[in-house]
PDB file of C-alpha atoms and ligand atoms in Angstrom:
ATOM      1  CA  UNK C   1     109.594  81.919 102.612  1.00 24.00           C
ATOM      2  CA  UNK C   2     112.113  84.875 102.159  1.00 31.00           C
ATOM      3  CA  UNK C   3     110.709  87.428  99.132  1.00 30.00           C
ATOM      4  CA  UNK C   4     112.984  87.740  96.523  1.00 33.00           C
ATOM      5  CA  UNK C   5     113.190  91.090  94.467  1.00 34.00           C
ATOM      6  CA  UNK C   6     113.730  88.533  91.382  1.00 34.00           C
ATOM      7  CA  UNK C   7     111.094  85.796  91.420  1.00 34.00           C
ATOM      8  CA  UNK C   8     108.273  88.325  91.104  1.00 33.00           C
ATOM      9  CA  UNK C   9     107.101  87.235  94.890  1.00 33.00           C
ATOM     10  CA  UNK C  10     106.002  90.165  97.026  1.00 34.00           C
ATOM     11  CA  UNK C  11     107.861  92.549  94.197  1.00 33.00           C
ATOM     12  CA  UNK C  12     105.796  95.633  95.293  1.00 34.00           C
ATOM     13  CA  UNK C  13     108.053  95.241  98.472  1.00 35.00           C
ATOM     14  CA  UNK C  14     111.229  95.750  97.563  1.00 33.00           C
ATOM     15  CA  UNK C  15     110.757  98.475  94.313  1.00 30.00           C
ATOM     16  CA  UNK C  16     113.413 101.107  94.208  1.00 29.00           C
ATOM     17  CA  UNK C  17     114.787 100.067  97.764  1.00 31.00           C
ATOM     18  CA  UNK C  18     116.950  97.007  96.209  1.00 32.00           C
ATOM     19  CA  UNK C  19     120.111  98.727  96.769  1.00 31.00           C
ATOM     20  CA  UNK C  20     119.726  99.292 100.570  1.00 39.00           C
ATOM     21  CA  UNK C  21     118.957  95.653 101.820  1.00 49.00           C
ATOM     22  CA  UNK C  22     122.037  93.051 101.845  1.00 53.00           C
ATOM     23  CA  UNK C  23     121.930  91.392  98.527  1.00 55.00           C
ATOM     24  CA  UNK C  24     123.201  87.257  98.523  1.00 57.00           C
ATOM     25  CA  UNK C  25     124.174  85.135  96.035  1.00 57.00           C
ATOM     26  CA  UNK C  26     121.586  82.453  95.497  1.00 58.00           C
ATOM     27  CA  UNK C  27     120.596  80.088  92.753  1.00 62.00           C
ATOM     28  CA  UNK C  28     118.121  81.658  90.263  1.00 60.00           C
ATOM     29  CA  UNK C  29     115.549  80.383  87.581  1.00 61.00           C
ATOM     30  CA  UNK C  30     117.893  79.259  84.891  1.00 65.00           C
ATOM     31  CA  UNK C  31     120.720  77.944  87.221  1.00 69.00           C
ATOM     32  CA  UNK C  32     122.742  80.633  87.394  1.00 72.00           C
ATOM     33  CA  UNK C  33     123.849  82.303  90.674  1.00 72.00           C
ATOM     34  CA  UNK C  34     122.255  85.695  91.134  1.00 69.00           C
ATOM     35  CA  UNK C  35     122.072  88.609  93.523  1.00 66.00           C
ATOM     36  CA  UNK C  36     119.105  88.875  95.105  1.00 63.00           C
ATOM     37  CA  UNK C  37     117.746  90.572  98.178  1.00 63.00           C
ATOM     38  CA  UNK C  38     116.390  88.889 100.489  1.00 72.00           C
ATOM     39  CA  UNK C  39     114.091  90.341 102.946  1.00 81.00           C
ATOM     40  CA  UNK C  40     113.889  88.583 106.325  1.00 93.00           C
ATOM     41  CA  UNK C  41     110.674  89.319 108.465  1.00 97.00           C
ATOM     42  CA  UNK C  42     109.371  87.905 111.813  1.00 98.00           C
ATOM     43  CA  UNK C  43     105.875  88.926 112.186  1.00 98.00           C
ATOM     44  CA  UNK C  44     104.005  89.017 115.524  1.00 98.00           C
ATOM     45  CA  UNK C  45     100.386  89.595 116.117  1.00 97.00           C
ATOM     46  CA  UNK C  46      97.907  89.518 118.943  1.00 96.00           C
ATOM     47  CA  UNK C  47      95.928  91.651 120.767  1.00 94.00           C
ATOM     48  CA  UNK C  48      97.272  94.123 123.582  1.00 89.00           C
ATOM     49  CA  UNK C  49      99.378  93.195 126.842  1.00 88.00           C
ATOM     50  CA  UNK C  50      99.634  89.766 125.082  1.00 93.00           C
ATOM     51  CA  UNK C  51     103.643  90.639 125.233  1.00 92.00           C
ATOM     52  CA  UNK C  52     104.137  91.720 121.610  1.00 95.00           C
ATOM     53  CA  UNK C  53     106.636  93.869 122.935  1.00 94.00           C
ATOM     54  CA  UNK C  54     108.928  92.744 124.805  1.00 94.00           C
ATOM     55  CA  UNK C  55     109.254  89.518 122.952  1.00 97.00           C
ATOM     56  CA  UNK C  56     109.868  91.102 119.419  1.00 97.00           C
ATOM     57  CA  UNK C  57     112.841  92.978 121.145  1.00 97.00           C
ATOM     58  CA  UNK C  58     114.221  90.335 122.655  1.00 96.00           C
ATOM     59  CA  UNK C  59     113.995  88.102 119.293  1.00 97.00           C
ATOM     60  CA  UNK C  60     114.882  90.945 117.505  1.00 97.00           C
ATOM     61  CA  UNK C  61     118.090  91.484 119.751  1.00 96.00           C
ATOM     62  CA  UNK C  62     118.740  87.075 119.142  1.00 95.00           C
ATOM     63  CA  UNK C  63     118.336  87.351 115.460  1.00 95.00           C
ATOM     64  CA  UNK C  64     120.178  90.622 114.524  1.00 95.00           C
ATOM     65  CA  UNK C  65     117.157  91.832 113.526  1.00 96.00           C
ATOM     66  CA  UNK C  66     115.919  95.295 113.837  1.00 97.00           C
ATOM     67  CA  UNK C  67     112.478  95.953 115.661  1.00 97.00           C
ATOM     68  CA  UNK C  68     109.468  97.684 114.127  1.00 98.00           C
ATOM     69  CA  UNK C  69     106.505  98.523 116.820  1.00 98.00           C
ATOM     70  CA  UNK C  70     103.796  98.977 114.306  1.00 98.00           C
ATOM     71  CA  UNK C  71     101.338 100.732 117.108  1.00 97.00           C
ATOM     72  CA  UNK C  72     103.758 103.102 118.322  1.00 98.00           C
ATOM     73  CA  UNK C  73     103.188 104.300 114.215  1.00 98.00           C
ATOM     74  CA  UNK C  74      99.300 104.338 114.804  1.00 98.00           C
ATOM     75  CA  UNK C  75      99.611 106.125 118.114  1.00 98.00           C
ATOM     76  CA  UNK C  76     101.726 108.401 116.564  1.00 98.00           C
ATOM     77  CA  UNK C  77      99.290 109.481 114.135  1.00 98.00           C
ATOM     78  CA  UNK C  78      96.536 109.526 116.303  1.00 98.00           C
ATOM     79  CA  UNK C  79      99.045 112.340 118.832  1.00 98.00           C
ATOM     80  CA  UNK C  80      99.307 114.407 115.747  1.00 98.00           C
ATOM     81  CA  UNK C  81      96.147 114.346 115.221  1.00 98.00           C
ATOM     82  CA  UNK C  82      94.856 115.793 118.170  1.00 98.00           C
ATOM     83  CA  UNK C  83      97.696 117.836 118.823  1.00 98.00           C
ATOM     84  CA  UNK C  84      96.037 119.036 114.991  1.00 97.00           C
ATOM     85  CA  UNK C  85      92.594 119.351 116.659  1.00 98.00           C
ATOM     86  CA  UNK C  86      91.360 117.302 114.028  1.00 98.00           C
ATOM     87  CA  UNK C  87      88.102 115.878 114.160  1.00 98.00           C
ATOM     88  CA  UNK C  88      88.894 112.232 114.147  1.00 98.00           C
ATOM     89  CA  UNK C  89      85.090 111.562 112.695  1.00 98.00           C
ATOM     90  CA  UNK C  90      87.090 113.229 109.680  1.00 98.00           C
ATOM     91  CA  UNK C  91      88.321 110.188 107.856  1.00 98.00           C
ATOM     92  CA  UNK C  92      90.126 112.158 104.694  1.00 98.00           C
ATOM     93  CA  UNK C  93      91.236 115.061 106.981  1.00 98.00           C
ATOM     94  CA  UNK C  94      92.973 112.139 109.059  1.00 98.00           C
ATOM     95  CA  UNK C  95      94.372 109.943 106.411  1.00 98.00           C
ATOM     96  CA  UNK C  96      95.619 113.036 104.742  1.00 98.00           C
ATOM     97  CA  UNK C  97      97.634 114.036 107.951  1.00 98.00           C
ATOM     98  CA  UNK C  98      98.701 110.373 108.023  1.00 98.00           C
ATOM     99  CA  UNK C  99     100.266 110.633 104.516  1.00 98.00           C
ATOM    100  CA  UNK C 100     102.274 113.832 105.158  1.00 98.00           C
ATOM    101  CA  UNK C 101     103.380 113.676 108.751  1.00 98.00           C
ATOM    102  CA  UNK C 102     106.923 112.909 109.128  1.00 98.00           C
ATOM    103  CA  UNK C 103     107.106 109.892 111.710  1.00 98.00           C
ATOM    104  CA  UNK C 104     110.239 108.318 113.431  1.00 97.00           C
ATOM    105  CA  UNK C 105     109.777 105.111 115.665  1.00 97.00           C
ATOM    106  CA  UNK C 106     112.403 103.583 116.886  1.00 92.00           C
ATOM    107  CA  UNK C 107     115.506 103.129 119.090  1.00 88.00           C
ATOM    108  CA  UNK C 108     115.727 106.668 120.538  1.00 92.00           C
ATOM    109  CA  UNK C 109     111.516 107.322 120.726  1.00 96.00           C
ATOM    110  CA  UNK C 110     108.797 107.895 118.889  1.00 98.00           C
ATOM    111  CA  UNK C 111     109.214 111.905 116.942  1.00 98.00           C
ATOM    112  CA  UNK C 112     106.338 113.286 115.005  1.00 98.00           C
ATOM    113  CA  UNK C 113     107.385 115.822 112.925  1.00 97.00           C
ATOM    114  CA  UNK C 114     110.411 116.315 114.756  1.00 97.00           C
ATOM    115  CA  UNK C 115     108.729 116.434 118.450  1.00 97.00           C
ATOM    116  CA  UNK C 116     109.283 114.214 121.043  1.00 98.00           C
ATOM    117  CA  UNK C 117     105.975 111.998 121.680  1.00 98.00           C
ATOM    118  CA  UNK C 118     107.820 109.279 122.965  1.00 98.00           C
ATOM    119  CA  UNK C 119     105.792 109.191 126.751  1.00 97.00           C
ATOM    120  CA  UNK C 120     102.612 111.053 125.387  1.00 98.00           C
ATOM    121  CA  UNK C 121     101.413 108.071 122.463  1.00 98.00           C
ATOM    122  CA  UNK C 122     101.380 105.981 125.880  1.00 94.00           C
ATOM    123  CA  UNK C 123      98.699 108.188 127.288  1.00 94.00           C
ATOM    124  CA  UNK C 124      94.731 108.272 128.351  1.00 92.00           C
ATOM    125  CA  UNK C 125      94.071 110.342 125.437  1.00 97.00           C
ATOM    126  CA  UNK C 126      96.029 108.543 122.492  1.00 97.00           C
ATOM    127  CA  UNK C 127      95.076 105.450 124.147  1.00 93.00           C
ATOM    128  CA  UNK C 128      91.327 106.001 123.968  1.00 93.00           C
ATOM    129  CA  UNK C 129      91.727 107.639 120.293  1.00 97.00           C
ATOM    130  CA  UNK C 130      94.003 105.292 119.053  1.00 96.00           C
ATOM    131  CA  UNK C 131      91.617 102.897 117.487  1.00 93.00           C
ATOM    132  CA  UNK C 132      89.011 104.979 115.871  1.00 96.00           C
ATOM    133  CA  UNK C 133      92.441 106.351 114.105  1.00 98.00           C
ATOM    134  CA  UNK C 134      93.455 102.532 113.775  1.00 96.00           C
ATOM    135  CA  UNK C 135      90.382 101.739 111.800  1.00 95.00           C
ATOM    136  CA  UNK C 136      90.637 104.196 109.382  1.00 98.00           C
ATOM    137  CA  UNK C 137      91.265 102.874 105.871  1.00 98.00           C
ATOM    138  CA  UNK C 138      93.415 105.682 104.499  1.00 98.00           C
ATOM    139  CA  UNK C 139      95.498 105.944 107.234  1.00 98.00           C
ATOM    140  CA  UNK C 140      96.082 102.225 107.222  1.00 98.00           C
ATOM    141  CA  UNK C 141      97.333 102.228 103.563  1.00 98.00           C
ATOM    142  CA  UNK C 142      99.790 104.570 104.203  1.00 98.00           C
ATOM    143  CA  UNK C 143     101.040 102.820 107.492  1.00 98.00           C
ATOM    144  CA  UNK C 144     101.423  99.652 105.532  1.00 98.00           C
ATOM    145  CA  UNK C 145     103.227 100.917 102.897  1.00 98.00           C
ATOM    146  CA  UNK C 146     105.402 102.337 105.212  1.00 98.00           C
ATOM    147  CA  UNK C 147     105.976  99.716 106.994  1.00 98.00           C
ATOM    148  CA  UNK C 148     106.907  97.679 103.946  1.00 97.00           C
ATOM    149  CA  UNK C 149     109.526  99.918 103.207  1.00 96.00           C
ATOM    150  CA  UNK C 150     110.926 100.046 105.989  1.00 97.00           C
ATOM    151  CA  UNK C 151     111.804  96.322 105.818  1.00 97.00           C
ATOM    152  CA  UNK C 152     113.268  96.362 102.426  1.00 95.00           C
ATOM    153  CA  UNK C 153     115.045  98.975 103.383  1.00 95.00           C
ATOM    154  CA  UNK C 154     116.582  96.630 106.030  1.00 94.00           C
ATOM    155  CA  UNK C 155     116.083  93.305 104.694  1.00 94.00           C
ATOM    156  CA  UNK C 156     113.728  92.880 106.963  1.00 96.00           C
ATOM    157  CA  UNK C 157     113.104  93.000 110.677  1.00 98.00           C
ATOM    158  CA  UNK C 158     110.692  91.991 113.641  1.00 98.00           C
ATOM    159  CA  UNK C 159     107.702  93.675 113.070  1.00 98.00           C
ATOM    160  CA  UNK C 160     104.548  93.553 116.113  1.00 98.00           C
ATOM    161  CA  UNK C 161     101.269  94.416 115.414  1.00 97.00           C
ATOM    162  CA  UNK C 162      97.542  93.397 114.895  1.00 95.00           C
ATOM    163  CA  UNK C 163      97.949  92.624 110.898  1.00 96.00           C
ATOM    164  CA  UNK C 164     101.283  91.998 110.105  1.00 97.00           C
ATOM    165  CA  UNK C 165     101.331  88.184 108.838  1.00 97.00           C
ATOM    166  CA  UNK C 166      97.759  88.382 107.655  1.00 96.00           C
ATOM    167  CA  UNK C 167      97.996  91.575 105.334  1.00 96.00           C
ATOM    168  CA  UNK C 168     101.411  93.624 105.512  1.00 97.00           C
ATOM    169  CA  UNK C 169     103.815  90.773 105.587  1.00 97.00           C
ATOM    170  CA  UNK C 170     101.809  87.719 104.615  1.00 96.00           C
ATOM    171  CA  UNK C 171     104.909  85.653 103.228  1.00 95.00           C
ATOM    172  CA  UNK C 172     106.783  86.218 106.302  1.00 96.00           C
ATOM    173  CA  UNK C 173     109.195  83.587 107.484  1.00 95.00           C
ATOM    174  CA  UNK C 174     107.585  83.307 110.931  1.00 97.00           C
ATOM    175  CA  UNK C 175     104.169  84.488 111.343  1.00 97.00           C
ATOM    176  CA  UNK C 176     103.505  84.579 115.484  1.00 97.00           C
ATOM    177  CA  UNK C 177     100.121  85.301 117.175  1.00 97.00           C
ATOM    178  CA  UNK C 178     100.825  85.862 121.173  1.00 97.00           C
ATOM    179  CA  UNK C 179      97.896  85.896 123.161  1.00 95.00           C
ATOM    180  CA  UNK C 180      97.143  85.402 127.187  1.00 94.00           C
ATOM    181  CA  UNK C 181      94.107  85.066 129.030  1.00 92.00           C
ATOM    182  CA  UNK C 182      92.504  88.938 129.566  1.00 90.00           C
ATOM    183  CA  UNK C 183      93.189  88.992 133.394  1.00 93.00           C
ATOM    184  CA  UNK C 184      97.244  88.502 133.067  1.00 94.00           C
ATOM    185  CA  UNK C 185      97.039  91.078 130.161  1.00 94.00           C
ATOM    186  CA  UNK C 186      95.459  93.746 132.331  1.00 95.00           C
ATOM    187  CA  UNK C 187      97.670  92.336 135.169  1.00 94.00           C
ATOM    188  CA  UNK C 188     101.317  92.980 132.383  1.00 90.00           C
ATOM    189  CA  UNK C 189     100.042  96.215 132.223  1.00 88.00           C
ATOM    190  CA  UNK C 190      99.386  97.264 135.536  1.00 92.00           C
ATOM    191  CA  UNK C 191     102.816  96.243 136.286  1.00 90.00           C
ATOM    192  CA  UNK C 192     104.321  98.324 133.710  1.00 84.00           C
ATOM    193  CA  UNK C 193     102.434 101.509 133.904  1.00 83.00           C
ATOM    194  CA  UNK C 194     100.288 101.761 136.920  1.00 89.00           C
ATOM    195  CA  UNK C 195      96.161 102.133 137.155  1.00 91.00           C
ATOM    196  CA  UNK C 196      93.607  99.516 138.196  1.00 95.00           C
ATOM    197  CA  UNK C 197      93.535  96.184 136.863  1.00 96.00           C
ATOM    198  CA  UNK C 198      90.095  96.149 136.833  1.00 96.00           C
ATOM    199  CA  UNK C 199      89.742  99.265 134.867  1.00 94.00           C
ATOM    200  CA  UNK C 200      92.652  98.621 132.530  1.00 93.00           C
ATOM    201  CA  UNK C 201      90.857  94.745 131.822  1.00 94.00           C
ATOM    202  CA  UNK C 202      87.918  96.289 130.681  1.00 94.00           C
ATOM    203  CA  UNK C 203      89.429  99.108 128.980  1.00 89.00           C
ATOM    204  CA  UNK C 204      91.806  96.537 126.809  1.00 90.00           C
ATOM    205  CA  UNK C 205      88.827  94.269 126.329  1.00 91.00           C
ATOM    206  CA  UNK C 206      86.657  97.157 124.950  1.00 90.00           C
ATOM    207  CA  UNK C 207      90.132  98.014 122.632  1.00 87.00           C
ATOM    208  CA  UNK C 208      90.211  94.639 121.285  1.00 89.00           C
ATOM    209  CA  UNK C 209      86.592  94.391 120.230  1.00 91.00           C
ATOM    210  CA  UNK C 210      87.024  97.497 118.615  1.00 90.00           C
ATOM    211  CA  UNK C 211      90.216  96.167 116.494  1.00 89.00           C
ATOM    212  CA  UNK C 212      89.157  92.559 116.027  1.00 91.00           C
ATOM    213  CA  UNK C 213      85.702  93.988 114.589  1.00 93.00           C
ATOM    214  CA  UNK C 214      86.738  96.796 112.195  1.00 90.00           C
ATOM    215  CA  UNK C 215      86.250  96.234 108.525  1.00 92.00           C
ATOM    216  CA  UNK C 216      89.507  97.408 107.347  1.00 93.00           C
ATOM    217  CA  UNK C 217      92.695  94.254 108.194  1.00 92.00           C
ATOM    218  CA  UNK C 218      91.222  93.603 112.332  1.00 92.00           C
ATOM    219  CA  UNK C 219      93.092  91.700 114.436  1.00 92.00           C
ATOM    220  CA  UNK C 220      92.901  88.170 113.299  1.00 91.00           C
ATOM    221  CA  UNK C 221      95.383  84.860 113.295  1.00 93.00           C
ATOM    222  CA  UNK C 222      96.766  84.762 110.189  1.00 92.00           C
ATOM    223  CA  UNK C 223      96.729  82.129 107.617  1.00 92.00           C
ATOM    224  CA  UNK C 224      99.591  79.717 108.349  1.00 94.00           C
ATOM    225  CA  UNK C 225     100.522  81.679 112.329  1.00 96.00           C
ATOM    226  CA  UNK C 226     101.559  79.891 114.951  1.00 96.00           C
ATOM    227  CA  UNK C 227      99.564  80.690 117.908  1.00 96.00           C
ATOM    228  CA  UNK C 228     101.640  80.782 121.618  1.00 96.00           C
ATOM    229  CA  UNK C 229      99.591  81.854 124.481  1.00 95.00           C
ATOM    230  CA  UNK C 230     101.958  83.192 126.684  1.00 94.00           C
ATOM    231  CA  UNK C 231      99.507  82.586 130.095  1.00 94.00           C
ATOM    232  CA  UNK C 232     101.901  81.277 132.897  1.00 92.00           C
ATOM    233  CA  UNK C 233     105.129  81.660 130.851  1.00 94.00           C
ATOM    234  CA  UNK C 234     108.621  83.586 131.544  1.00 92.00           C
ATOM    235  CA  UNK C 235     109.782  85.432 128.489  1.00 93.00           C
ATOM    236  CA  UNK C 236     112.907  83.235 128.071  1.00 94.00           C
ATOM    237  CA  UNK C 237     110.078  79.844 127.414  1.00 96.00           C
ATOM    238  CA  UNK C 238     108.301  81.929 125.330  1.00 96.00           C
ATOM    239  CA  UNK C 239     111.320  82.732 123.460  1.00 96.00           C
ATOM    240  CA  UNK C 240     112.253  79.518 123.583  1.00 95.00           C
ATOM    241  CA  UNK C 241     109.141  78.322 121.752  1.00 95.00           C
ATOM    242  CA  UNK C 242     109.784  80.573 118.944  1.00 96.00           C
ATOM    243  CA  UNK C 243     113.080  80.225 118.452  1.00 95.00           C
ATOM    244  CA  UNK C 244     112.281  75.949 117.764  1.00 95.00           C
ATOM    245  CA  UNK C 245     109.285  77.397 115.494  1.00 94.00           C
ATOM    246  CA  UNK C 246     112.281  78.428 113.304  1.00 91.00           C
ATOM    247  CA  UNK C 247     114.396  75.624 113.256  1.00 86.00           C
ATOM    248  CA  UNK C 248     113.849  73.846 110.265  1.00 76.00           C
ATOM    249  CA  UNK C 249     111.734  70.731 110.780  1.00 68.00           C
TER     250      UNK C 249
HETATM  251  O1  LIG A   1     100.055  97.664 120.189  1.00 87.36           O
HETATM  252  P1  LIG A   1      99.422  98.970 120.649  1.00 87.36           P
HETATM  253  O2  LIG A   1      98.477  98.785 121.811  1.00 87.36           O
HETATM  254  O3  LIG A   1     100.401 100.060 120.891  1.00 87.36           O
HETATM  255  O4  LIG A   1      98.531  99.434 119.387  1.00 87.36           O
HETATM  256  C1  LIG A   1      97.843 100.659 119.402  1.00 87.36           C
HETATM  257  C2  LIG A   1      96.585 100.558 118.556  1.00 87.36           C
HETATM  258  O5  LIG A   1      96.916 100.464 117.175  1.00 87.36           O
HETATM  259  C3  LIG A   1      95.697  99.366 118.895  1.00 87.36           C
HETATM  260  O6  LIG A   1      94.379  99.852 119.173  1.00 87.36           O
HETATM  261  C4  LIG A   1      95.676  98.535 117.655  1.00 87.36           C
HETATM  262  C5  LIG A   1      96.207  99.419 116.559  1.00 87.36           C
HETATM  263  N1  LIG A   1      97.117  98.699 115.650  1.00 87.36           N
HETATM  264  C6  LIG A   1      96.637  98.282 114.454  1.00 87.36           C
HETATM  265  O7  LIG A   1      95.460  98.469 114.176  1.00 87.36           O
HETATM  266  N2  LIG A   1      97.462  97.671 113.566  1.00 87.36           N
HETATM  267  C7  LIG A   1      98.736  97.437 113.871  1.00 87.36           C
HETATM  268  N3  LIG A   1      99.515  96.829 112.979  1.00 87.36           N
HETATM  269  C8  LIG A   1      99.250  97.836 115.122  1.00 87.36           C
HETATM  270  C9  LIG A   1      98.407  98.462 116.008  1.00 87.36           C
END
């Protein structure tokens, strides 16, 4: 399930990008060996504190893969946006900003247009924004063709998120949904950030209602996922578990 710039597959992904992803020799249509480029994603879905995260890193880190944290992008549009002032009520106001606003996520933070909003996208007020921005259908088209780029631009990557193997990626190699029960979630996150795990349960229960109900690609399992609820496990058995999901049967 790799999308190939020549067999017509998932074409729209790799347009005017062919140049920068690794091209391999491979056996084409008529027998003959072509280049093609081959575009290598591992998609992982699921709803918050279900370890997205820190398992896309580490599989990312396994596969020589890089890693693509598709909400840091969402949170990053909902910071400019109120950094903007901008109504978020205003759905063409927002998905305008969300076309021109320069984003960088990754390695050394998250940067929107140029500042550093690495610490504040983790915050009350992104956080409580962050899915009224998220459900937004303009602002989602221009996320997802982002993101899409991005990965032809690397032939490929580990991307996390709530949509990524049912609408962005949909022929990816590994589609992953990670889930755990709503206490240990609330529990993951309490650990890593602080608050009351009381508070923080309801507030990521009222989140995922909100992104497993919008219209616009919610938070589903995607067609063909394999679902691992990670409830009870370390991170090296969950990693284990996906790494014999792609070993070929
Ligand atoms: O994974 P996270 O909690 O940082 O995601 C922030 C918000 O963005 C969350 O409310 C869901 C939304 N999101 C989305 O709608 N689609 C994605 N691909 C990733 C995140």
């Amino acid at each position: 399930f790799f999308f190939q710039a020549e067999d017509g597959i998932r074409d729209d992904l790799v347009t005017g990008v062919q140049t920068c992803a690794l091209p391999i020799l491979q056996r084409g249509h008529a027998g003959r060996n072509e280049l093609v480029t081959v575009v290598r994603v591992i998609a992982i879905d699921g709803p918050a504190g279900a370890g997205k995260s820190t398992i896309a890193k580490a599989l990312a880190a396994r596969l020589h893969l890089d890693y693509l944290d598709t909400g840091a992008m969402y949170r990053a549009v909902t910071f400019a946006a109120l950094r903007s002032e901008l109504d978020l009520a205003d759905e063409d106001a927002v998905a305008s900003l969300a076309r021109r606003v320069e984003l960088e996520v990754g390695g050394r933070g998250v940067f929107v247009d140029g500042v550093d909003a690495t610490s504040d996208i983790r915050g009350p007020q992104v956080t409580a924004a962050v899915s009224k921005v998220a459900a937004n259908s303009g602002v989602r088209a221009e996320m997802r063709q982002r993101q899409q780029q991005w990965a032809a631009e690397r032939g490929g990557g580990v991307i996390e998120g709530r949509d990524i193997g049912s609408v962005v990626f949909p022929d990816a190699e590994l589609k992953l949904y990670l889930t755990a029960s709503p206490r240990v979630r609330a529990e993951r996150r309490v650990a890593e950030a602080g608050g009351d795990v009381d508070e923080i349960e309801r507030s990521i229960a009222a989140r995922d209602l909100l992104d497993s109900t919008r219209a616009d690609s919610p938070l589903t399992e995607a067609a063909g996922s394999a679902t691992v609820d990670t409830t009870g496990l370390t991170i090296p058995q969950v990693l284990d578990r996906i790494l014999q999901l792609l070993e070929p049967a």
